[in-house]
XYZ file of C-alpha atoms in Angstrom:
705
model
C -15.044 81.170 -30.686
C -12.121 83.252 -31.963
C -9.399 84.225 -29.507
C -6.874 86.982 -30.094
C -3.834 85.597 -28.281
C -0.077 85.452 -28.701
C 1.558 82.281 -29.999
C 2.971 79.843 -27.461
C 6.721 79.703 -28.145
C 7.863 76.402 -29.657
C 11.032 74.608 -28.716
C 13.554 73.710 -31.486
C 11.984 71.255 -33.877
C 8.548 72.900 -33.679
C 7.218 71.050 -30.643
C 5.623 72.509 -27.547
C 7.757 72.180 -24.417
C 6.557 69.476 -22.034
C 3.944 70.429 -19.479
C 4.835 70.837 -15.830
C 2.483 69.849 -13.047
C 1.765 71.896 -9.941
C -0.690 70.620 -7.345
C -2.568 68.548 -9.911
C -2.704 71.215 -12.659
C -0.787 71.101 -15.894
C 1.105 74.354 -16.407
C 3.848 75.960 -18.432
C 5.451 79.445 -18.479
C 2.991 82.088 -19.593
C 2.900 85.331 -21.567
C 5.329 87.535 -19.652
C 4.609 90.609 -21.744
C 0.851 90.569 -21.125
C -0.030 91.598 -17.541
C -3.312 90.349 -16.126
C -4.927 87.309 -17.688
C -4.883 86.075 -21.273
C -7.524 83.552 -22.313
C -6.530 80.871 -24.793
C -8.055 77.571 -25.889
C -7.666 75.145 -23.033
C -5.974 77.472 -20.578
C -5.399 80.865 -19.007
C -2.142 82.804 -18.697
C -1.769 84.613 -15.360
C 0.867 87.376 -15.265
C 1.804 89.738 -12.427
C 4.842 91.723 -11.427
C 6.527 92.709 -8.169
C 9.965 94.235 -7.700
C 10.248 93.401 -4.009
C 8.502 90.050 -3.580
C 10.468 86.905 -2.925
C 7.683 84.521 -3.991
C 4.210 84.526 -5.510
C 1.223 82.161 -5.368
C -1.844 81.993 -7.599
C -5.056 81.252 -5.676
C -8.082 79.737 -7.415
C -11.503 79.890 -5.741
C -14.885 78.505 -6.602
C -17.391 81.343 -6.855
C -17.847 83.052 -3.491
C -15.994 80.273 -1.637
C -14.034 81.259 1.444
C -11.026 79.036 0.813
C -9.145 78.382 -2.439
C -9.586 75.032 -4.124
C -6.075 75.352 -5.530
C -2.863 77.145 -4.573
C -0.223 77.224 -7.312
C 3.199 78.608 -6.370
C 5.121 80.133 -9.279
C 8.340 78.179 -9.794
C 11.496 80.255 -10.042
C 11.704 79.256 -13.711
C 8.327 80.952 -14.231
C 9.831 84.282 -13.294
C 11.704 86.602 -15.648
C 13.035 89.743 -14.036
C 10.263 90.912 -11.747
C 7.460 89.251 -13.720
C 5.709 86.013 -12.766
C 3.751 84.281 -15.524
C 2.078 80.880 -15.745
C -0.420 79.205 -18.082
C -2.803 76.920 -16.210
C -4.620 74.349 -18.346
C -7.955 72.656 -17.786
C -9.753 75.650 -16.240
C -13.364 76.623 -16.869
C -13.449 80.409 -16.486
C -17.155 80.272 -15.607
C -16.374 78.357 -12.437
C -13.545 80.153 -10.674
C -12.235 83.440 -9.299
C -8.576 84.173 -8.715
C -6.248 86.201 -6.508
C -2.590 86.210 -5.416
C -0.447 85.918 -2.305
C 3.062 87.358 -2.195
C 5.837 86.999 0.311
C 8.707 89.387 0.914
C 10.264 91.778 3.427
C 8.119 93.837 5.802
C 9.625 97.137 6.907
C 7.178 100.023 7.167
C 9.923 102.657 7.386
C 11.206 101.496 3.999
C 7.694 101.283 2.608
C 7.776 97.492 2.361
C 4.523 95.825 3.379
C 4.695 92.286 2.017
C 2.430 89.922 3.942
C 1.831 86.365 2.715
C -1.448 86.222 4.682
C -3.019 88.917 2.491
C -5.143 87.901 -0.479
C -4.400 90.375 -3.260
C -6.427 91.564 -6.227
C -4.658 91.553 -9.596
C -3.828 95.223 -10.418
C -4.737 94.413 -14.045
C -7.999 92.599 -13.221
C -10.658 93.062 -15.954
C -13.545 92.150 -13.620
C -13.848 92.146 -9.826
C -16.075 89.968 -7.662
C -17.723 90.845 -4.388
C -19.702 93.970 -5.318
C -22.221 92.864 -7.913
C -25.218 94.189 -5.974
C -25.192 97.860 -5.003
C -25.142 98.410 -1.251
C -24.526 94.751 -0.419
C -21.091 93.536 0.594
C -20.883 90.015 -0.795
C -18.769 87.717 1.398
C -16.877 90.554 3.115
C -14.497 88.092 4.754
C -12.712 87.140 1.551
C -12.205 90.612 0.104
C -11.728 91.264 -3.593
C -11.021 88.696 -6.276
C -10.856 88.808 -10.025
C -12.547 86.949 -12.869
C -11.180 85.968 -16.247
C -13.294 87.592 -18.957
C -14.004 87.043 -22.630
C -13.580 89.960 -24.972
C -16.156 88.951 -27.572
C -18.367 92.026 -27.895
C -19.524 92.659 -31.453
C -18.983 96.330 -32.272
C -20.385 95.830 -35.764
C -19.796 98.834 -38.008
C -19.659 101.168 -35.018
C -17.730 104.383 -35.583
C -16.938 107.098 -33.075
C -18.233 110.652 -33.576
C -14.723 112.194 -33.211
C -16.071 115.663 -32.488
C -13.688 118.631 -32.389
C -13.357 120.067 -28.879
C -14.984 123.337 -29.921
C -18.120 121.533 -31.101
C -18.626 119.519 -27.928
C -21.324 120.197 -25.333
C -20.443 118.083 -22.304
C -23.068 116.756 -19.904
C -21.670 115.478 -16.602
C -23.678 112.723 -14.908
C -23.597 110.009 -12.265
C -24.676 106.672 -13.744
C -26.659 105.594 -10.690
C -28.114 108.969 -9.742
C -29.254 109.760 -13.273
C -32.072 107.180 -13.272
C -32.234 105.825 -9.704
C -35.227 107.919 -8.611
C -38.693 106.510 -9.376
C -39.463 109.707 -11.280
C -37.052 108.601 -14.023
C -39.557 105.863 -14.936
C -36.607 103.694 -15.891
C -37.104 99.957 -16.256
C -33.522 99.457 -15.014
C -32.898 102.327 -12.587
C -29.394 103.239 -11.558
C -27.604 101.179 -14.223
C -25.843 101.461 -17.558
C -29.021 100.160 -19.174
C -31.044 102.809 -17.367
C -28.800 105.480 -18.859
C -29.212 103.910 -22.298
C -32.983 104.301 -21.928
C -32.455 108.064 -21.612
C -30.522 108.515 -24.855
C -33.595 109.936 -26.672
C -33.775 112.585 -23.941
C -30.097 113.460 -24.374
C -30.581 113.805 -28.126
C -33.622 116.008 -27.674
C -31.695 118.233 -25.263
C -28.865 118.486 -27.786
C -25.791 117.460 -25.786
C -23.199 115.504 -27.733
C -20.888 114.208 -25.000
C -21.544 112.589 -21.641
C -18.907 112.744 -18.935
C -19.495 109.798 -16.625
C -18.470 110.142 -12.996
C -16.262 107.202 -11.921
C -17.321 103.862 -13.378
C -14.170 101.929 -12.521
C -14.788 99.304 -9.856
C -15.227 100.940 -6.458
C -16.689 99.788 -3.170
C -19.639 101.945 -2.150
C -19.637 100.121 1.207
C -16.071 101.265 1.966
C -17.026 103.787 4.666
C -20.631 102.772 5.172
C -22.172 104.471 8.209
C -25.540 105.483 9.560
C -26.705 109.070 9.922
C -30.028 108.876 11.695
C -32.150 106.536 9.606
C -30.084 107.069 6.447
C -27.270 104.787 5.321
C -24.367 106.816 3.942
C -22.182 105.212 1.266
C -19.228 106.079 -0.952
C -21.762 107.137 -3.586
C -19.616 109.203 -5.945
C -17.037 106.442 -6.462
C -13.777 108.398 -6.277
C -12.000 105.573 -4.400
C -10.868 103.156 -7.078
C -10.508 99.439 -6.348
C -9.548 98.336 -9.879
C -8.609 100.572 -12.804
C -9.342 98.058 -15.569
C -12.745 96.795 -14.386
C -16.146 98.462 -14.842
C -18.222 98.801 -11.697
C -20.230 95.572 -11.611
C -23.093 97.047 -9.587
C -23.835 99.463 -12.448
C -24.884 96.523 -14.635
C -28.552 95.531 -14.555
C -27.661 91.816 -14.558
C -24.717 89.745 -13.352
C -22.298 89.505 -16.260
C -19.807 87.093 -14.709
C -17.238 86.378 -17.416
C -18.532 88.672 -20.134
C -16.373 91.771 -20.273
C -18.507 94.864 -19.634
C -21.159 93.892 -22.170
C -23.804 96.309 -20.899
C -21.367 99.218 -20.728
C -20.054 98.457 -24.208
C -23.578 98.323 -25.579
C -24.320 101.691 -23.954
C -21.223 103.223 -25.545
C -22.060 101.768 -28.948
C -25.616 103.158 -28.866
C -24.406 106.552 -27.644
C -21.992 106.656 -30.572
C -24.755 105.666 -32.981
C -26.607 108.745 -31.754
C -23.625 111.072 -32.171
C -22.773 111.261 -28.463
C -19.216 110.817 -27.225
C -18.247 109.203 -23.916
C -15.738 110.748 -21.515
C -14.720 108.876 -18.373
C -13.889 110.647 -15.124
C -10.766 108.759 -14.017
C -9.046 108.807 -10.624
C -5.320 108.099 -10.867
C -4.389 110.267 -7.890
C -5.140 107.749 -5.108
C -6.808 104.391 -4.455
C -9.252 102.878 -1.975
C -6.375 101.378 0.039
C -5.964 104.649 1.945
C -3.153 105.444 4.372
C -1.414 103.475 7.127
C -4.766 102.577 8.698
C -6.325 101.556 5.385
C -6.709 98.028 4.014
C -4.139 96.126 1.957
C -5.900 94.388 -0.922
C -3.813 95.096 -4.032
C -1.079 97.677 -4.658
C 0.220 97.781 -1.078
C 0.792 94.048 -1.219
C 2.508 94.016 -4.616
C 4.918 96.960 -4.256
C 3.785 99.535 -1.728
C 6.974 101.583 -2.090
C 6.507 101.808 -5.868
C 2.798 102.450 -6.271
C 2.500 105.150 -3.590
C 4.358 108.350 -2.733
C 5.978 107.778 0.636
C 7.734 110.089 3.073
C 11.303 109.195 4.157
C 9.750 107.450 7.179
C 7.435 105.303 5.059
C 4.220 107.255 5.638
C 1.865 108.192 2.813
C 1.955 111.609 1.213
C -1.602 112.896 0.932
C -1.933 115.328 -1.957
C -5.323 113.789 -2.790
C -7.075 114.533 0.498
C -8.010 110.844 0.646
C -5.101 109.379 2.588
C -2.660 108.256 -0.095
C -1.213 109.465 -3.389
C -0.298 107.328 -6.388
C 3.334 107.588 -7.424
C 2.322 108.424 -10.982
C 5.727 109.237 -12.441
C 7.416 106.020 -11.362
C 7.941 103.967 -14.558
C 5.875 101.043 -13.247
C 2.910 103.281 -12.405
C 3.278 105.180 -15.663
C 2.968 101.910 -17.537
C -0.085 100.883 -15.499
C -1.873 104.175 -16.230
C -0.935 104.195 -19.910
C -2.014 100.565 -20.331
C -5.270 101.285 -18.539
C -6.191 104.210 -20.779
C -5.234 102.279 -23.901
C -7.433 99.424 -22.733
C -10.499 101.643 -22.286
C -9.901 103.202 -25.701
C -9.358 99.945 -27.597
C -11.734 97.596 -25.773
C -14.477 100.068 -24.806
C -14.058 102.708 -27.550
C -14.032 105.530 -24.995
C -13.622 109.010 -26.531
C -11.865 110.859 -23.743
C -10.872 111.125 -20.114
C -11.268 113.740 -17.412
C -8.457 113.320 -14.874
C -9.472 113.979 -11.274
C -6.962 116.131 -9.347
C -4.684 115.931 -12.363
C -1.923 118.089 -10.877
C -0.902 115.005 -8.876
C -0.027 113.358 -12.196
C 2.697 115.977 -12.567
C 4.359 115.487 -9.179
C 7.675 113.677 -8.774
C 8.219 110.775 -6.406
C 8.984 113.179 -3.539
C 5.817 115.158 -4.267
C 7.453 118.198 -5.867
C 5.952 119.569 -9.109
C 7.809 118.635 -12.294
C 8.478 120.847 -15.309
C 7.908 118.192 -17.964
C 6.167 115.327 -16.180
C 6.994 112.118 -18.066
C 3.530 110.612 -17.528
C 1.681 113.624 -18.921
C 4.091 113.860 -21.842
C 3.797 110.167 -22.674
C -0.010 110.353 -22.644
C 0.063 113.448 -24.855
C 2.100 111.624 -27.520
C 0.771 108.089 -27.115
C -0.346 106.849 -30.562
C -3.302 104.819 -29.266
C -4.575 107.881 -27.385
C -3.966 110.166 -30.339
C -7.638 111.005 -30.992
C -9.013 110.999 -27.467
C -9.708 114.039 -25.319
C -7.403 114.564 -22.341
C -9.068 116.901 -19.833
C -7.276 117.882 -16.625
C -8.745 119.034 -13.358
C -5.688 121.237 -13.037
C -5.302 121.331 -9.265
C -4.973 118.971 -6.322
C -5.661 118.871 -2.583
C -2.024 119.661 -1.806
C -2.325 123.257 -2.997
C -0.897 122.846 -6.512
C -3.148 125.026 -8.712
C -2.304 124.951 -12.428
C -5.318 126.426 -14.229
C -3.775 128.086 -17.261
C -0.376 126.477 -16.743
C -0.995 122.734 -16.841
C 1.614 120.985 -19.055
C -0.137 120.450 -22.366
C 1.965 119.873 -25.520
C -1.195 121.256 -27.217
C -3.010 118.044 -26.236
C -4.238 118.614 -22.700
C -7.289 120.761 -22.034
C -8.413 121.969 -18.618
C -11.459 122.343 -16.467
C -11.311 126.130 -16.248
C -11.893 126.748 -12.548
C -11.340 130.464 -13.076
C -14.245 130.557 -15.530
C -16.483 129.130 -12.807
C -15.242 131.493 -10.108
C -15.173 134.723 -12.110
C -18.482 134.265 -13.914
C -20.298 133.216 -10.748
C -19.167 136.409 -9.061
C -19.909 138.653 -12.007
C -23.356 137.221 -12.687
C -24.523 137.729 -9.109
C -23.368 141.344 -9.197
C -20.019 141.392 -7.395
C -17.875 144.433 -8.032
C -14.513 144.437 -9.763
C -15.208 141.418 -11.970
C -15.908 142.912 -15.411
C -12.435 142.442 -16.892
C -12.100 138.895 -15.593
C -15.568 137.983 -16.843
C -14.808 139.329 -20.315
C -11.603 137.261 -20.561
C -13.410 134.069 -19.577
C -16.177 134.637 -22.137
C -13.561 135.236 -24.831
C -11.987 131.830 -24.180
C -9.510 132.955 -21.484
C -6.770 134.166 -23.862
C -4.906 135.524 -20.823
C -4.625 131.944 -19.527
C -4.327 129.985 -22.768
C -2.019 131.453 -25.397
C -3.297 129.922 -28.657
C 0.254 129.617 -29.952
C 1.177 127.446 -26.962
C -2.102 125.780 -26.011
C -4.120 125.760 -29.221
C -7.565 127.319 -29.570
C -9.498 124.859 -27.406
C -7.734 124.491 -24.079
C -10.600 125.706 -21.886
C -13.498 123.571 -20.690
C -15.927 126.140 -19.312
C -18.301 125.296 -16.494
C -20.275 126.987 -13.757
C -21.398 123.856 -11.935
C -20.268 120.262 -11.647
C -20.754 117.303 -9.314
C -18.581 119.046 -6.720
C -20.443 122.075 -5.328
C -23.892 123.561 -5.743
C -26.160 122.678 -8.632
C -27.085 125.624 -10.829
C -30.480 125.941 -9.118
C -28.926 125.801 -5.657
C -26.384 128.430 -6.683
C -29.286 130.884 -6.755
C -31.191 129.373 -3.827
C -28.611 129.230 -1.029
C -26.103 131.644 0.448
C -24.415 128.897 2.483
C -23.865 125.178 2.148
C -26.208 122.854 4.062
C -24.267 119.615 4.461
C -25.636 118.584 7.854
C -26.889 115.286 6.426
C -23.279 114.251 5.692
C -22.584 113.850 9.411
C -19.625 116.218 9.780
C -21.470 119.127 11.432
C -21.473 121.009 8.124
C -17.669 121.261 8.122
C -17.159 119.325 4.867
C -17.464 120.865 1.417
C -16.185 124.228 0.281
C -17.270 127.477 1.921
C -16.453 129.416 -1.268
C -19.638 129.007 -3.268
C -20.027 132.467 -4.842
C -23.765 131.880 -4.637
C -26.787 134.085 -3.913
C -30.170 132.973 -2.652
C -32.104 135.747 -4.469
C -33.596 136.969 -1.190
C -34.664 133.841 0.688
C -32.610 130.845 1.816
C -33.665 127.533 0.333
C -37.086 126.430 -0.812
C -39.736 129.107 -1.100
C -43.144 129.824 -2.577
C -42.443 133.526 -3.005
C -43.278 134.191 -6.684
C -40.857 137.122 -6.982
C -37.944 135.099 -5.611
C -38.791 132.149 -7.840
C -39.044 134.366 -10.928
C -35.644 135.865 -10.144
C -34.108 132.421 -9.677
C -35.455 131.279 -13.036
C -33.965 134.389 -14.655
C -30.572 133.938 -12.991
C -30.427 130.296 -14.108
C -31.196 131.335 -17.683
C -28.591 134.101 -17.513
C -25.946 131.592 -16.507
C -26.992 129.179 -19.247
C -26.884 131.868 -21.941
C -23.433 133.081 -20.917
C -21.996 129.559 -20.694
C -23.238 128.620 -24.165
C -22.123 131.922 -25.690
C -18.552 131.648 -24.415
C -15.537 130.500 -26.408
C -14.255 127.183 -25.115
C -16.013 123.872 -24.565
C -19.128 124.201 -22.369
C -19.940 121.636 -19.701
C -22.896 121.512 -17.344
C -24.209 119.161 -14.684
C -27.068 116.792 -15.400
C -30.306 118.174 -14.049
C -29.193 121.792 -14.277
C -31.298 122.006 -17.428
C -34.477 121.610 -15.367
C -33.569 123.100 -11.999
C -32.512 119.999 -10.086
C -31.672 120.638 -6.433
C -29.554 118.971 -3.776
C -31.252 121.075 -1.116
C -28.105 123.108 -0.481
C -25.728 120.169 -0.037
C -22.554 121.084 -1.917
C -20.703 117.833 -1.147
C -23.184 114.930 -1.430
C -20.444 112.354 -2.008
C -22.099 109.987 0.489
C -25.778 110.607 -0.285
C -27.308 107.656 -2.146
C -30.828 109.046 -1.849
C -33.028 111.827 -3.287
C -30.446 114.447 -2.302
C -28.267 113.146 -5.158
C -30.753 111.390 -7.421
C -32.230 113.435 -10.259
C -35.843 114.377 -9.638
C -37.366 114.082 -13.105
C -40.658 115.657 -11.985
C -38.777 118.969 -12.095
C -38.512 118.589 -15.871
C -42.201 119.407 -16.127
C -42.282 121.848 -13.227
C -39.420 123.918 -14.690
C -40.235 123.359 -18.340
C -39.232 126.927 -19.174
C -35.680 126.310 -17.956
C -35.430 123.105 -19.973
C -36.762 124.831 -23.098
C -34.228 127.625 -22.612
C -31.310 125.186 -22.296
C -32.452 123.322 -25.364
C -32.715 126.567 -27.337
C -29.291 127.811 -26.238
C -27.641 124.509 -27.178
C -29.264 124.698 -30.603
C -28.248 128.364 -30.904
C -24.618 127.535 -30.150
C -24.574 124.809 -32.772
C -26.062 127.212 -35.338
C -23.406 129.881 -34.741
C -19.844 128.642 -35.269
C -18.497 132.097 -34.363
C -19.238 131.226 -30.722
C -17.054 128.137 -30.991
C -14.049 129.230 -33.024
C -12.323 132.009 -34.903
C -13.743 132.503 -38.419
C -12.436 134.375 -41.437
C -12.696 138.198 -41.306
C -16.234 139.191 -42.248
C -17.652 142.031 -44.338
C -19.286 143.855 -41.432
C -15.998 145.394 -40.410
C -15.897 143.883 -36.924
C -12.873 142.152 -35.396
C -13.100 138.508 -34.399
C -13.972 139.498 -30.824
C -14.501 142.818 -29.077
C -15.799 144.045 -25.724
C -18.260 146.898 -25.258
C -20.021 148.841 -22.533
C -23.108 151.027 -22.391
C -21.540 152.780 -25.373
C -20.149 150.691 -28.271
C -16.372 150.149 -28.366
C -15.996 151.575 -24.857
C -15.627 148.669 -22.486
C -15.980 149.612 -18.832
C -13.735 147.570 -16.571
C -14.172 149.861 -13.576
C -14.651 148.575 -10.046
C -18.409 149.177 -10.157
C -18.985 148.030 -13.724
C -21.601 145.311 -13.982
C -22.402 145.499 -17.679
C -20.559 143.762 -20.498
C -21.161 143.479 -24.203
C -19.109 140.820 -26.009
C -19.212 140.745 -29.795
C -18.181 137.743 -31.903
C -17.978 138.201 -35.661
C -16.632 136.490 -38.748
C -17.394 134.673 -41.965
C -17.700 130.930 -42.455
C -15.090 129.635 -44.874
C -17.283 126.863 -46.277
C -20.441 128.884 -46.969
C -19.334 132.527 -46.898
C -22.114 133.222 -44.373
C -21.638 136.177 -42.049
C -21.983 135.140 -38.424
C -22.164 137.869 -35.802
C -23.436 137.395 -32.245
C -23.645 140.050 -29.528
C -23.847 138.876 -25.899
C -25.055 141.605 -23.554
C -24.965 141.024 -19.788
C -26.467 143.413 -17.254
C -25.604 142.054 -13.811
C -26.790 145.278 -12.163
C -29.981 145.344 -10.088
C -31.480 148.141 -12.216
C -32.239 148.376 -15.934
C -29.730 150.027 -18.251
C -30.207 151.547 -21.696
C -27.461 150.343 -23.988
C -26.395 151.429 -27.462
C -25.616 148.583 -29.828
C -22.702 148.690 -32.298
C -23.701 150.185 -35.652
C -24.196 147.846 -38.590
C -23.629 148.533 -42.291
C -26.621 149.537 -44.390
C -28.917 146.599 -45.057
C -28.211 144.913 -41.723
C -30.182 144.970 -38.501
C -29.918 143.499 -35.021
C -32.330 140.752 -34.058
C -32.985 139.702 -30.466
C -32.729 135.943 -29.943
C -32.659 136.024 -26.133
C -33.860 138.548 -23.579
C -34.204 137.116 -20.100
C -35.252 140.487 -18.700
C -38.308 141.142 -20.882
C -41.402 140.351 -18.771
C -43.694 140.828 -21.739
C -42.362 137.911 -23.769
C -40.637 134.550 -23.531
C -36.929 134.489 -22.710
C -36.022 133.464 -26.254
C -37.380 133.691 -29.773
C -36.396 130.987 -32.228
C -37.156 133.224 -35.184
C -35.559 136.334 -33.732
C -37.266 139.694 -33.115
C -35.947 142.841 -34.799
C -34.448 145.281 -32.330
C -36.028 148.748 -32.325
C -32.976 150.623 -33.535
C -29.623 150.779 -31.803
C -30.993 151.657 -28.370
C -32.018 148.677 -26.285
C -33.147 148.270 -22.692
C -31.208 145.679 -20.718
C -33.441 144.750 -17.808
C -32.203 144.336 -14.260
C -30.088 141.199 -13.869
C -30.650 140.073 -17.429
C -28.866 138.726 -20.490
C -29.588 139.514 -24.130
C -28.262 137.675 -27.158
C -28.540 139.390 -30.537
C -27.514 138.474 -34.054
C -26.699 140.661 -37.035
C -29.104 139.850 -39.871
C -29.216 141.033 -43.457
C -32.497 142.697 -44.397
C -32.266 140.814 -47.665
C -32.490 137.386 -45.966
């Protein structure tokens, strides 16, 4: 087997220094510059750092044993600066797990929490034991330990798609929930392999990027509780235990000392099918929580470095989860940068979505920074040069930076204003026409192309947090009673509309309206400048039964119900068509050369062409995209017409030069035909009827085609 390891430094004369012996094991100083473990023939290098510790011990355990079979104190000569490093020879990595114990001062007011009785997980652990089976706490008494792993995955001739941001169509999903339900007919439900089984479906749908909700090691049993007969877990996974380790319970088999083989195989096959992989990463807090939370890793190594602390030693809580990582401390910066580099080099990940990313721009006292060193270093890091950096540009402490997140033309943003403004406009709220037009045009009022580039906005209407698209038009209020907090959790600002009846119904008129509203939202999202993202299951009307915060629901509330794919086949067909339509029309994705039709790149219209109506009661928008492809010279002109009013409106289309006509590709308000026409239907002149609460999409076509 080939190992990629550093050379062991030779003493003068070319000989290895003599071995030391500690508690029966032959050892020598290790690789101080390589945190975590480094596997080499005949031994393992163990390297950790702590600025405040006075001593460190390496603990070796047989698998799942309660007590260590060996305790190896690091000699003072095995410490350089604040780094402890030791090579231990004669170990079989298949047979042991490891952890650390540190001693040092304990003074809570100074943020020092060293406790030599605590068994600590390596912050750079590549694999974590204790959670290999979902929903089962293995040996809860001994906490978390790490395994040494082999990095011997064969990537073959694998190459990454490297899609431009404007060409991406992002599909957000939860690895377990995507195939856990029996209706998925997966042979390996709820796992990486189960997701791999669904790649043909993803290709058929047309998405070219999957955004995976947290897959770093987390403990779903962290706040396990019963609500009636239902066991509630930390299902979403936004409480990280280890940043370098994939969640072992997402693998279909126990991998032990093979480094994320099933996940790597999934990524390789996704890439082979032209689909990129974006990881949802949580660097704003950890599962250790606040003063009442456990101490299993960072608190025990350097609590006052890894976390933002008040002057009295309490935890700042800008995450809403009890603690906040001290992201702009140099030690934490290095941890985060090393982590991202690791996932890019060892797992070939294509991008990252940063949860509550505004925290990454706070200083050690919690105040926002002008040029946050962490964000800047990630923007210019050479290893991360080709990956997508997507910020959720707000946090739970009230710092809202949509449109102003530090970028260096590298960071893009989840555009929360796109979600809010389009939701309101599409359901018919007043005073939203101007805002809606800006969002459809790529939010130029938020993202100056000269400062942010052309692709700073990730547009979305729905994501894991909040209503699904179907529920957005089925519920006026959240229904989170099953979460056990008396419906007080989750946002009250849903900008939703139940179309006349709350929740499930058999009323054919209400159901028809819901189908139309879902299609309207889909058409607008996929005809907007910026990168579109939608939630898995939205393409076939998946529901969470009005729960807008199912973070703890490991059951059919959160699992995709694949029977809805057949039940709502018209919605699926519409999504598939709109994705294909977007790919066929580059003018929807980027600015083209000036065309010969005489239209500007973008323009906004009302009932009358060239007369946009941004009045308080305006509920109709026409957005025109036009240009010429540089490569082919093809004219590409698309007209998006939205009537959010509850009555039909007759609209005049912009005039075209002689020899050109308008063709209707989409008309969600035409009861006499399907919502879309793949071949296009010629419009009957320049006058067109926009039905109540409907969307039309038209293209300019040469009569000579």
